[in-house]
Structures are given as C-alpha cells and as structure tokens.
Short mmCIF file of C-alpha atoms in Angstrom, two decimals:
data_model
loop_
_atom_site.label_atom_id
_atom_site.label_comp_id
_atom_site.label_asym_id
_atom_site.label_seq_id
_atom_site.Cartn_x
_atom_site.Cartn_y
_atom_site.Cartn_z
CA UNK A 150 81.15 86.20 106.20
CA UNK A 151 84.30 88.04 107.25
CA UNK A 152 87.18 85.57 107.57
CA UNK A 153 90.38 87.35 108.53
CA UNK A 154 92.56 84.30 107.99
CA UNK A 155 91.18 83.79 104.51
CA UNK A 156 91.83 87.43 103.71
CA UNK A 157 95.39 87.24 105.06
CA UNK A 158 96.01 84.15 102.95
CA UNK A 159 95.61 86.33 99.84
CA UNK A 160 98.67 88.46 100.80
CA UNK A 161 101.82 86.38 100.36
CA UNK A 162 104.09 89.07 101.79
CA UNK A 163 102.42 88.64 105.22
CA UNK A 164 104.12 85.23 105.47
CA UNK A 165 107.65 86.67 105.46
CA UNK A 166 109.85 87.49 108.42
CA UNK A 167 111.62 90.76 109.16
CA UNK A 168 114.70 90.64 111.44
CA UNK A 169 113.80 87.07 112.30
CA UNK A 170 110.29 87.94 113.42
CA UNK A 171 106.92 87.48 111.67
CA UNK A 172 106.09 90.65 109.79
CA UNK A 173 103.53 92.97 111.41
CA UNK A 174 102.77 95.56 108.70
CA UNK A 175 101.23 98.70 110.15
CA UNK A 176 102.25 101.29 107.58
CA UNK A 177 99.19 101.11 105.41
CA UNK A 178 98.59 104.86 105.32
CA UNK A 179 101.89 105.11 103.38
CA UNK A 180 101.12 102.14 101.13
CA UNK A 181 99.10 98.96 101.50
CA UNK A 182 100.20 95.48 100.59
CA UNK A 183 98.78 93.89 97.43
CA UNK A 184 96.64 90.78 97.26
CA UNK A 185 97.67 87.94 94.99
CA UNK A 186 94.72 88.66 92.71
CA UNK A 187 96.17 92.14 91.93
CA UNK A 188 99.67 90.83 91.48
CA UNK A 189 98.41 88.18 89.11
CA UNK A 190 96.69 90.76 87.00
CA UNK A 191 99.91 92.78 86.78
CA UNK A 192 101.85 89.60 85.76
CA UNK A 193 99.19 88.63 83.23
CA UNK A 194 99.30 92.02 81.51
CA UNK A 195 103.07 91.88 80.95
CA UNK A 196 103.13 88.21 79.95
CA UNK A 197 99.95 87.99 77.86
CA UNK A 198 98.82 91.50 76.78
CA UNK A 199 101.78 93.84 76.79
CA UNK A 200 100.92 96.48 74.22
CA UNK A 201 100.12 100.17 74.06
CA UNK A 202 96.49 101.09 74.28
CA UNK A 203 93.99 103.04 72.10
CA UNK A 204 96.30 103.47 69.13
CA UNK A 205 96.72 100.00 67.75
CA UNK A 206 94.52 97.86 65.49
CA UNK A 207 96.37 94.61 66.36
CA UNK A 208 94.87 92.13 68.75
CA UNK A 209 97.09 92.73 71.77
CA UNK A 210 96.55 96.48 71.65
CA UNK A 211 92.79 96.03 71.39
CA UNK A 212 92.69 93.54 74.27
CA UNK A 213 94.85 95.82 76.46
CA UNK A 214 92.55 98.76 75.62
CA UNK A 215 89.50 96.73 76.54
CA UNK A 216 90.99 95.74 79.91
CA UNK A 217 92.07 99.28 80.81
CA UNK A 218 88.73 100.75 79.87
CA UNK A 219 86.98 98.02 81.83
CA UNK A 220 89.07 99.08 84.82
CA UNK A 221 87.94 102.71 84.26
CA UNK A 222 84.33 101.60 84.41
CA UNK A 223 84.93 99.62 87.62
CA UNK A 224 86.39 102.74 89.19
CA UNK A 225 83.46 104.82 87.91
CA UNK A 226 81.16 102.52 89.89
CA UNK A 227 83.51 102.52 92.87
CA UNK A 228 83.16 106.28 93.31
CA UNK A 229 79.73 106.54 91.70
CA UNK A 230 80.76 108.99 88.94
CA UNK A 231 78.03 109.79 86.42
CA UNK A 232 80.22 109.06 83.42
CA UNK A 233 83.27 106.82 82.89
CA UNK A 234 85.05 109.62 81.03
CA UNK A 235 85.01 111.70 84.22
CA UNK A 236 87.60 109.20 85.60
CA UNK A 237 91.12 110.27 84.68
CA UNK A 238 94.08 107.93 85.27
CA UNK A 239 97.00 109.60 87.09
CA UNK A 240 100.17 108.57 88.89
CA UNK A 241 98.53 109.25 92.25
CA UNK A 242 96.96 111.87 94.50
CA UNK A 243 99.91 114.27 94.21
CA UNK A 244 99.76 114.34 90.43
CA UNK A 245 95.97 114.79 90.55
CA UNK A 246 96.22 117.78 92.85
CA UNK A 247 98.97 119.35 90.77
CA UNK A 248 96.94 118.82 87.64
CA UNK A 249 93.95 120.61 89.15
CA UNK A 250 96.03 123.49 90.44
CA UNK A 251 97.63 123.94 87.07
CA UNK A 252 94.47 123.83 84.95
CA UNK A 253 92.78 126.35 87.27
CA UNK A 254 95.46 128.95 86.68
CA UNK A 255 93.42 130.96 84.22
CA UNK A 256 90.48 131.01 86.62
CA UNK A 257 92.29 132.96 89.35
CA UNK A 258 93.67 136.47 89.53
CA UNK A 259 95.31 138.78 92.04
CA UNK A 260 93.61 138.88 95.49
CA UNK A 261 91.42 135.82 94.78
CA UNK A 262 91.51 133.31 97.63
CA UNK A 263 92.16 129.57 98.03
CA UNK A 264 91.00 127.85 101.22
CA UNK A 265 92.74 124.78 102.57
CA UNK A 266 93.11 123.40 106.12
CA UNK A 267 95.78 122.81 108.73
CA UNK A 268 95.29 119.07 108.31
CA UNK A 269 96.57 118.88 104.75
CA UNK A 270 99.37 116.74 103.36
CA UNK A 271 102.08 118.79 101.68
CA UNK A 272 100.65 117.71 98.33
CA UNK A 273 97.50 119.67 99.13
CA UNK A 274 99.49 122.70 100.25
CA UNK A 275 102.39 123.21 97.84
CA UNK A 276 100.46 123.07 94.51
CA UNK A 277 98.15 125.82 95.83
CA UNK A 278 101.08 127.93 97.03
CA UNK A 279 102.53 127.59 93.52
CA UNK A 280 99.20 128.65 92.03
CA UNK A 281 99.18 131.69 94.31
CA UNK A 282 102.67 132.62 93.06
CA UNK A 283 101.50 132.39 89.48
CA UNK A 284 98.30 134.38 89.91
CA UNK A 285 98.73 136.67 92.90
CA UNK A 286 95.95 134.84 94.79
CA UNK A 287 96.36 134.22 98.48
CA UNK A 288 96.01 131.14 100.70
CA UNK A 289 93.70 130.98 103.68
CA UNK A 290 93.97 128.13 106.18
CA UNK A 291 91.20 126.66 108.35
CA UNK A 292 92.82 126.17 111.80
CA UNK A 293 92.45 123.18 114.10
CA UNK A 294 91.75 122.95 117.83
CA UNK A 295 93.73 121.05 120.50
CA UNK A 296 92.04 117.78 119.33
CA UNK A 297 93.05 118.31 115.72
CA UNK A 298 89.46 119.11 114.70
CA UNK A 299 88.83 121.76 112.07
CA UNK A 300 87.38 124.99 113.42
CA UNK A 301 84.74 125.48 110.72
CA UNK A 302 83.68 128.87 112.11
CA UNK A 303 86.75 130.17 110.28
CA UNK A 304 85.44 128.68 107.02
CA UNK A 305 82.30 130.75 107.47
CA UNK A 306 84.43 133.84 107.93
CA UNK A 307 86.69 133.08 104.97
CA UNK A 308 84.09 132.22 102.31
CA UNK A 309 83.30 135.14 100.05
CA UNK A 310 83.03 136.14 96.39
CA UNK A 311 86.83 136.11 96.35
CA UNK A 312 86.94 132.38 97.17
CA UNK A 313 87.82 130.47 94.00
CA UNK A 314 88.98 127.09 95.41
CA UNK A 315 88.31 125.10 98.56
CA UNK A 316 90.56 122.04 98.80
CA UNK A 317 90.55 119.74 101.83
CA UNK A 318 91.26 116.10 102.65
CA UNK A 319 88.49 113.79 103.70
CA UNK A 320 90.78 112.00 106.19
CA UNK A 321 94.05 113.27 107.67
CA UNK A 322 96.94 111.04 106.79
CA UNK A 323 98.90 112.08 109.91
CA UNK A 324 96.15 111.75 112.52
CA UNK A 325 93.36 109.75 110.84
CA UNK A 326 90.86 112.49 111.63
CA UNK A 327 87.69 112.27 109.48
CA UNK A 328 86.72 115.72 108.29
CA UNK A 329 83.03 116.82 107.91
CA UNK A 330 83.20 116.94 104.16
CA UNK A 331 79.42 117.22 103.66
CA UNK A 332 79.29 120.26 105.91
CA UNK A 333 82.31 121.91 104.23
CA UNK A 334 80.77 121.42 100.77
CA UNK A 335 77.36 122.71 101.88
CA UNK A 336 78.90 125.85 103.40
CA UNK A 337 81.00 126.43 100.29
CA UNK A 338 78.08 125.98 97.88
CA UNK A 339 75.93 128.38 99.94
CA UNK A 340 78.52 131.19 100.19
CA UNK A 341 80.68 131.05 97.01
CA UNK A 342 81.12 129.70 93.52
CA UNK A 343 84.43 128.08 94.38
CA UNK A 344 85.72 124.90 92.91
CA UNK A 345 85.66 122.16 95.56
CA UNK A 346 88.55 119.69 95.61
CA UNK A 347 88.58 116.65 97.90
CA UNK A 348 91.77 114.70 98.63
CA UNK A 349 90.55 111.15 99.12
CA UNK A 350 93.93 109.44 99.44
CA UNK A 351 93.11 108.28 102.99
CA UNK A 352 89.34 107.86 102.55
CA UNK A 353 89.05 105.74 99.43
CA UNK A 354 90.69 102.73 101.10
CA UNK A 355 88.28 102.84 104.03
CA UNK A 356 84.91 104.38 103.06
CA UNK A 357 82.21 104.09 100.45
CA UNK A 358 82.82 107.00 98.05
CA UNK A 359 79.95 108.70 96.21
CA UNK A 360 81.10 111.76 94.33
CA UNK A 361 77.66 112.59 93.07
CA UNK A 362 76.15 112.60 96.52
CA UNK A 363 79.19 114.46 97.84
CA UNK A 364 78.80 117.08 95.09
CA UNK A 365 82.48 117.87 94.89
CA UNK A 366 83.96 119.24 91.65
CA UNK A 367 87.12 117.17 91.89
CA UNK A 368 88.07 114.03 93.86
CA UNK A 369 91.58 112.50 93.85
CA UNK A 370 93.04 109.36 95.31
CA UNK A 371 95.94 106.93 94.99
CA UNK A 372 95.78 103.29 94.02
CA UNK A 373 98.76 102.15 96.10
CA UNK A 374 96.97 102.94 99.38
CA UNK A 375 94.05 100.68 98.43
CA UNK A 376 95.76 97.43 97.43
CA UNK A 377 96.80 98.51 93.89
CA UNK A 378 100.33 99.11 92.54
CA UNK A 379 102.32 102.25 93.08
CA UNK A 380 102.20 104.82 90.31
CA UNK A 381 98.41 104.55 89.93
CA UNK A 382 95.71 107.00 90.89
CA UNK A 383 92.48 108.68 89.84
CA UNK A 384 91.31 112.21 89.31
CA UNK A 385 87.51 112.55 89.11
CA UNK A 386 86.12 115.77 87.73
CA UNK A 387 82.67 116.87 86.73
CA UNK A 388 82.20 116.64 83.04
CA UNK A 389 81.30 120.27 82.35
CA UNK A 390 84.29 121.51 84.36
CA UNK A 391 86.85 119.21 82.71
CA UNK A 392 85.53 120.05 79.32
CA UNK A 393 85.85 123.81 79.96
CA UNK A 394 89.38 123.73 81.40
CA UNK A 395 92.71 123.38 79.49
CA UNK A 396 94.92 120.27 79.34
CA UNK A 397 97.71 119.61 81.79
CA UNK A 398 100.37 117.79 79.68
CA UNK A 399 100.80 117.94 75.91
CA UNK A 400 101.74 115.04 73.68
CA UNK A 401 100.36 111.89 72.22
CA UNK A 402 96.89 110.54 73.00
CA UNK A 403 95.48 113.93 74.09
CA UNK A 404 95.10 115.44 70.65
CA UNK A 405 92.30 115.36 68.13
CA UNK A 406 94.37 116.97 65.35
CA UNK A 407 97.95 118.27 65.39
CA UNK A 408 99.75 120.44 62.87
CA UNK A 409 102.49 123.09 62.96
CA UNK A 410 99.73 125.67 62.71
CA UNK A 411 97.92 124.48 65.79
CA UNK A 412 96.39 121.59 67.76
CA UNK A 413 92.90 120.65 68.81
CA UNK A 414 92.39 118.43 71.84
CA UNK A 415 90.70 115.09 72.28
CA UNK A 416 87.60 114.65 74.32
CA UNK A 417 87.44 113.29 77.83
CA UNK A 418 89.13 111.43 79.38
CA UNK A 419 92.01 111.46 76.87
CA UNK A 420 92.45 115.25 76.97
CA UNK A 421 94.08 114.75 80.40
CA UNK A 422 95.96 111.47 79.71
CA UNK A 423 98.87 112.51 77.53
CA UNK A 424 101.47 109.90 76.66
CA UNK A 425 101.68 106.15 77.30
CA UNK A 426 99.73 105.35 80.47
CA UNK A 427 100.68 102.85 83.18
CA UNK A 428 98.50 100.26 81.43
CA UNK A 429 99.29 97.29 83.67
CA UNK A 430 98.94 99.36 86.81
CA UNK A 431 95.68 100.86 85.70
CA UNK A 432 94.25 97.44 84.94
CA UNK A 433 95.45 96.25 88.33
CA UNK A 434 93.69 99.21 90.03
CA UNK A 435 90.46 97.78 88.73
CA UNK A 436 91.46 94.40 90.23
CA UNK A 437 92.03 96.12 93.60
CA UNK A 438 88.49 97.53 93.39
CA UNK A 439 87.29 93.97 92.69
CA UNK A 440 89.10 92.77 95.79
CA UNK A 441 87.55 95.44 97.98
CA UNK A 442 84.11 94.68 96.58
CA UNK A 443 84.53 90.96 97.36
CA UNK A 444 85.52 91.64 100.95
CA UNK A 445 82.72 94.23 101.23
CA UNK A 446 83.08 97.88 102.11
CA UNK A 447 81.08 97.55 105.29
CA UNK A 448 83.25 94.62 106.42
CA UNK A 449 86.39 96.64 105.75
CA UNK A 450 85.16 99.65 107.60
CA UNK A 451 83.87 97.67 110.61
CA UNK A 452 87.02 95.64 110.97
CA UNK A 453 89.35 98.65 110.68
CA UNK A 454 87.29 100.69 113.11
CA UNK A 455 87.46 97.81 115.59
CA UNK A 456 91.24 97.65 115.15
CA UNK A 457 91.57 101.37 115.76
CA UNK A 458 89.40 101.30 118.88
CA UNK A 459 91.32 98.34 120.29
CA UNK A 460 94.75 99.84 119.47
CA UNK A 461 93.96 103.20 121.05
CA UNK A 462 92.52 101.56 124.20
CA UNK A 463 95.55 99.34 124.62
CA UNK A 464 98.14 102.02 123.83
CA UNK A 465 96.60 104.51 126.20
CA UNK A 466 97.13 102.06 129.06
CA UNK A 467 100.82 102.80 128.67
CA UNK A 468 101.78 105.52 131.09
CA UNK A 469 103.18 108.59 129.40
CA UNK A 470 101.85 107.76 125.91
CA UNK A 471 99.90 110.51 124.15
CA UNK A 472 97.57 109.85 121.15
CA UNK A 473 97.10 112.90 118.90
CA UNK A 474 93.49 113.50 117.90
CA UNK A 475 92.38 111.04 120.59
CA UNK A 476 88.91 112.56 120.97
CA UNK A 477 88.21 113.22 117.31
CA UNK A 478 86.36 110.98 114.87
CA UNK A 479 89.10 108.96 113.18
CA UNK A 480 89.67 106.03 110.90
CA UNK A 481 92.60 103.80 110.09
CA UNK A 482 95.36 105.62 112.04
CA UNK A 483 96.66 106.01 115.59
CA UNK A 484 99.45 108.60 115.87
CA UNK A 485 101.32 108.82 119.18
CA UNK A 486 104.44 109.72 121.16
CA UNK A 487 106.03 108.55 124.33
CA UNK A 488 106.77 111.10 127.05
CA UNK A 489 110.48 111.50 127.60
CA UNK A 490 111.38 109.92 124.22
CA UNK A 491 112.65 112.78 122.09
CA UNK A 492 112.75 111.15 118.62
CA UNK A 493 109.85 109.11 117.23
CA UNK A 494 112.20 107.35 114.83
CA UNK A 495 113.99 105.74 117.75
CA UNK A 496 110.76 104.01 118.68
CA UNK A 497 110.29 103.03 115.04
CA UNK A 498 113.75 101.46 114.82
CA UNK A 499 113.13 99.34 117.91
CA UNK A 500 109.75 98.23 116.56
CA UNK A 501 111.44 97.32 113.26
CA UNK A 502 113.88 95.04 115.07
CA UNK A 503 110.76 93.25 116.36
CA UNK A 504 109.35 92.86 112.82
CA UNK A 505 106.80 95.66 113.24
CA UNK A 506 106.56 98.26 110.45
CA UNK A 507 105.24 101.64 111.42
CA UNK A 508 105.87 105.18 110.05
CA UNK A 509 107.71 107.83 112.04
CA UNK A 510 108.34 111.49 111.37
CA UNK A 511 106.20 114.42 110.23
CA UNK A 512 104.27 112.37 107.62
CA UNK A 513 104.49 115.22 105.07
CA UNK A 514 102.37 117.34 107.42
CA UNK A 515 104.83 119.71 109.03
CA UNK A 516 102.15 122.39 109.85
CA UNK A 517 100.35 119.81 112.02
CA UNK A 518 103.53 118.91 113.85
CA UNK A 519 104.33 122.60 114.36
CA UNK A 520 100.85 123.13 115.82
CA UNK A 521 101.47 120.44 118.43
CA UNK A 522 105.03 121.65 118.87
CA UNK A 523 106.53 118.28 118.04
CA UNK A 524 109.01 117.01 115.43
CA UNK A 525 106.90 113.99 114.48
CA UNK A 526 104.92 111.02 115.72
CA UNK A 527 104.86 107.26 115.58
CA UNK A 528 102.03 106.31 113.26
CA UNK A 529 100.42 102.90 113.12
CA UNK A 530 97.89 102.54 110.28
CA UNK A 531 95.58 99.65 109.54
CA UNK A 532 94.25 97.67 106.60
CA UNK A 533 91.73 94.92 106.29
CA UNK A 534 94.37 92.17 106.76
CA UNK A 535 95.58 93.42 110.19
CA UNK A 536 94.68 91.53 113.37
CA UNK A 537 94.16 92.24 117.04
CA UNK A 538 97.13 89.92 117.79
CA UNK A 539 99.31 92.25 115.70
CA UNK A 540 98.17 95.17 117.79
CA UNK A 541 99.13 93.26 120.90
CA UNK A 542 102.61 92.85 119.44
CA UNK A 543 102.72 96.62 118.69
CA UNK A 544 101.78 97.43 122.27
CA UNK A 545 104.46 95.06 123.66
CA UNK A 546 106.95 96.64 121.25
CA UNK A 547 106.08 100.18 122.39
CA UNK A 548 106.48 99.09 126.03
CA UNK A 549 109.94 97.66 125.17
CA UNK A 550 110.90 100.89 123.40
CA UNK A 551 109.80 102.85 126.43
CA UNK A 552 111.95 100.76 128.74
CA UNK A 553 114.95 101.08 126.44
CA UNK A 554 114.65 104.78 125.69
CA UNK A 555 113.07 106.22 128.81
#
C-alpha cells in the first residue's frame, strides 16, 4: 500500500514553516530531504560507533567496518552490480566523473574523441574538457532538437575508431528528459570500443537501476539526491576495467605495500578509496536504499510520474507559461518560464515568500539555456513525499508571481 501521509510523517522537516507558511519543498533535483530513519543512522554512528574503518582491531572499528561494508552490499543490490567491490564510495557524482576522467588519461591521445551531449550538467562537461587539454583529444557533442530531445543521428555520425569515451546522463537535471540510454549504449558497442559512462544522478532516485543489464562501463550517482546525506555518492565500474586502470588519489587505505622505493596498490574497492571515508554518510546511504526499498521503486516511480503529469497540466493552463521539454519523455522535473518575466529568480523569490522552495537559474547547464536563448528557468522537482495539494500551491504561487511581475 502507498500511504503518502505515512511517508510524509517520516520527514520531520516537512512539518516546519518558511516565512510563516507550511513548507512546500520542490527542489529535490538539487537535494532531497532525509527520512528520520536515515538521520537516526547518522546519529547512531557518531554516538555509538564513531571509529575509523578497516584499519583497527578494536571493537568499534570492527563494528563500523561491518556497517559500512554492509551498506556497500546494499548498494550493490540496488544497482545490481556483479560484485560488491565494483561499488566505490565517493563524495558524489561530480567526484565520480572527475575520477573517471582522470584515470582514463593514459588511454587517450591526440585526435581521439570523447562524445557527450547537449543535456549534460557541467560536471559531465568540464572534466572531459580537462581530459582533452591533457591529451589533445577533442570533444564532440550530440545536439538536441526544439523539444530538448537528443538527435541520435549525430551519434551515428560521430562514432568511430577514434571514439574513446561516450559519457551521457540518464536524466537531464535541468529539464527532466529521460535519455534513451539502452539505444545509446547499443550504438556505441556496435561502432566503437569506447568506455561508456552514465551519469545517474537524476535517475537513481527515480528508477530501478541495473548496471549489468545496461552494460555500461561506469555508472555514477549522488546519495544526497536519493534521501541520503550530502557528501555521499557511488562510482560503479566493471571489475576488469577498474583493475586495469590507475588510482585517482594516493594515501592511506589504497596501498598494499609502501616504501620509499615504491608502492603497490590495494585491490578493489580500496584502490580508489584513499584516506578516511565518510563512514557515517556511507552507512546512511545504505539506510536510504532501505527506505526506498520499503516504499517500493514502482510506487516511487508511479507517484512521481503522476505528480509530474498533474503539475504540467495545471501549469500549462496559465497563459504565457512555457514548459521546456514539454513533449519529451520526462521524470521528476518541470522546468518553465513566464512570458514577460525577464528573471526566473524573481519568480523564485515570490514563491519562497509563500513557503515554496524551487530552483531558479541555469541549473549548471548553461549550454541548454544558450540553446533555448534564455538565462535560466524556474524548476520544480519532485520526490516521493510531495503531494498534489503542494502542486496546487505552486500553481497559485506562479499565478501570483505573474500578477506581480507581469
């Protein structure tokens, strides 16, 4: 059974007021709120288990290690990785993408090519630009059409023996557009030997993820967008690839032996987890997976899709409101502007005075905004705890903003 009020009761922050109004939190694509079960796990770690992991023989260290490695196994099942050691703890999607771009340096040379898309977050653009600067490779970008949909004919044209990396997001953070990942991977496998990287920051909170079925080489996502603390994330990589590539950071934990004459590296996953990890956060990420499993992935997806459909239908009844990507397959996000209102942030400030939290601006996707010839959008993004009544409040708030700013 899907009981929205029971789910909302697990998020204490939803009871607070903002500017004298009940909070309506619609900025979930930036970060989701955390259920009490996740917060309790964080608190329990620091009050009952606080110790470094893997290196201690004392009881607290061993218990903390067991809890963090249990979390790793939960995440392995969550994304259906073949091995738990293919799951690398990171600070988030951005660190995961930078890690991949760095360790692939030796695999690229001058005139090799990296393919990304117009729909990427800056974190899936800049690391590849930096890799091109290091190696002399060049970036090729799959364009979008007027609906924000990728024009995959260009992928067919771009793929060649020069293609070394194809890196795309599964869901656009700015528009919520769901990209045809299966088709992109199939085309890439058929026409090149490129490494395939999938940015799952906006898909892991909403979809069932199966990295084996997907057949990507790398998959990255952030914990804080799926009910876990900030500063947590996952990089999945195929065993044979991770074993063959060099480490990212050097230091403690990632060594097998270390001397002044040289160092040998630890096996997976520790080769890529140098230094003291975010133990409490990593354990809490497993608790967030538990929460999502209890609610049920199908329930989450069905509820969020219903919210999106309802929000778009109600918003489009407002004269002069434009939804970007309106006709594309989307999830979790409605991104819009009001005709005659020059700055999206003005709408956001009025909504905030009404207790409604949305995101405004370019959403770290300036190429998308340039394509549509706009400075930014108002973005409302949904999570499992949002309600249709909250969308009604959003719509009324947008109407008020239109009256005030028009």
